[in-house]
Amino acid sequence: MAVRAVRGAVQLERDEAGHMDEQVGALLTAVLERNRLTADDLISIWFTATPDLHSDFPAAAARKLGIVDVPLICAQELDVEGAMPRVVRVLAHIESDLPRTRIAHVYLGAAAALRKDIAQ
């Protein structure tokens, strides 16, 4: 079993806690499903949010999905002029037998424009 990293992002329509829970939950669910993972395969997850998101911690959505014994951390993205607004990004460290080239990085909705080279 190898340690791998999987990336993802989602752009929120608005800065509301319930909406963040819904969208981050959908992102995490897609990451797990597309890579045939369970919560037991997760080592840790880093979340970042753009500076215009204040309503909640993205990690709270993971806890609501039942990811309760995995180390999670939230940080703020750099405030770069012209960057896409209202974006939550995820970097999950996982245990997987998949080769690095088969890892499915998940960019939902408008966030797919952030990494057209790896978005699936």
XYZ file of C-alpha atoms in Angstrom:
120
model
C 0.000 0.000 0.000
C 1.421 3.379 -1.007
C 0.850 6.842 0.383
C -0.673 9.073 -2.290
C -2.071 12.588 -2.460
C -5.317 13.577 -4.119
C -6.340 17.162 -4.909
C -9.675 18.796 -5.401
C -11.571 22.065 -5.306
C -15.041 23.520 -5.475
C -16.275 27.070 -5.971
C -19.097 28.110 -3.665
C -21.970 30.222 -4.945
C -22.221 32.103 -1.643
C -20.553 32.302 1.762
C -23.074 30.472 3.951
C -22.263 27.653 6.368
C -24.966 25.298 5.076
C -23.899 25.848 1.485
C -20.246 25.234 2.419
C -21.198 21.991 4.170
C -23.128 20.853 1.111
C -20.456 21.720 -1.450
C -17.435 20.529 0.540
C -19.357 17.368 1.409
C -20.021 16.779 -2.295
C -16.326 17.345 -3.067
C -15.132 14.895 -0.408
C -17.728 12.309 -1.429
C -16.583 12.568 -5.064
C -12.908 12.231 -4.057
C -13.697 9.082 -2.065
C -15.954 7.516 -4.694
C -13.774 8.258 -7.733
C -10.722 6.802 -6.003
C -12.590 3.842 -4.442
C -11.671 5.020 -0.928
C -13.240 4.795 2.491
C -12.571 6.960 5.523
C -10.145 4.238 6.724
C -7.911 4.998 3.709
C -7.494 8.649 4.712
C -4.293 9.719 6.460
C -4.926 13.472 6.704
C -6.692 16.270 4.860
C -5.626 19.873 4.320
C -8.330 22.368 3.419
C -7.753 25.881 2.178
C -10.346 28.570 1.580
C -10.063 31.859 -0.234
C -10.042 34.942 2.048
C -13.642 35.803 1.111
C -15.030 32.716 2.907
C -15.837 33.297 6.590
C -19.002 31.338 7.375
C -17.490 28.068 8.607
C -14.475 25.791 8.583
C -14.385 23.445 5.553
C -13.267 20.641 7.885
C -16.652 20.818 9.622
C -18.206 19.298 6.489
C -15.829 16.336 6.731
C -16.835 15.722 10.340
C -20.507 15.792 9.312
C -19.732 13.067 6.744
C -18.397 10.875 9.547
C -14.701 11.530 8.967
C -14.020 11.905 12.679
C -10.704 10.196 13.422
C -8.617 11.697 10.597
C -6.395 14.742 11.223
C -7.845 17.772 9.424
C -6.537 21.316 9.142
C -7.846 24.485 7.539
C -5.799 27.380 6.184
C -6.409 30.497 4.154
C -5.337 30.706 0.512
C -3.091 33.523 -0.617
C -5.038 36.655 -1.497
C -3.898 36.889 -5.117
C -5.448 39.570 -7.312
C -7.643 38.043 -10.010
C -7.906 34.645 -8.307
C -11.188 32.749 -8.495
C -13.384 33.782 -5.546
C -15.116 31.552 -2.957
C -12.972 28.462 -3.528
C -12.327 25.621 -1.102
C -9.385 23.393 -2.009
C -8.494 20.015 -0.553
C -5.275 18.007 -0.396
C -5.894 14.542 1.026
C -3.144 12.099 1.897
C -4.348 8.548 1.379
C -3.281 4.930 1.427
C -3.988 3.339 -1.941
C -2.858 0.615 -4.279
C -3.622 2.879 -7.237
C -0.577 4.089 -9.159
C -0.057 7.843 -9.019
C -1.239 8.162 -12.628
C -4.633 6.627 -11.749
C -5.465 8.972 -8.868
C -8.625 10.930 -9.724
C -8.267 14.588 -8.746
C -11.700 16.169 -8.411
C -12.540 19.737 -9.404
C -16.272 20.389 -9.255
C -18.199 22.980 -11.239
C -16.374 26.175 -12.128
C -13.343 25.033 -10.106
C -12.492 22.640 -12.973
C -10.934 25.669 -14.681
C -8.275 25.820 -11.940
C -6.495 22.637 -13.014
C -7.614 21.541 -16.455
C -4.458 19.418 -16.629
C -5.518 17.072 -13.804
C -9.243 17.648 -13.240
C -11.318 14.513 -13.851
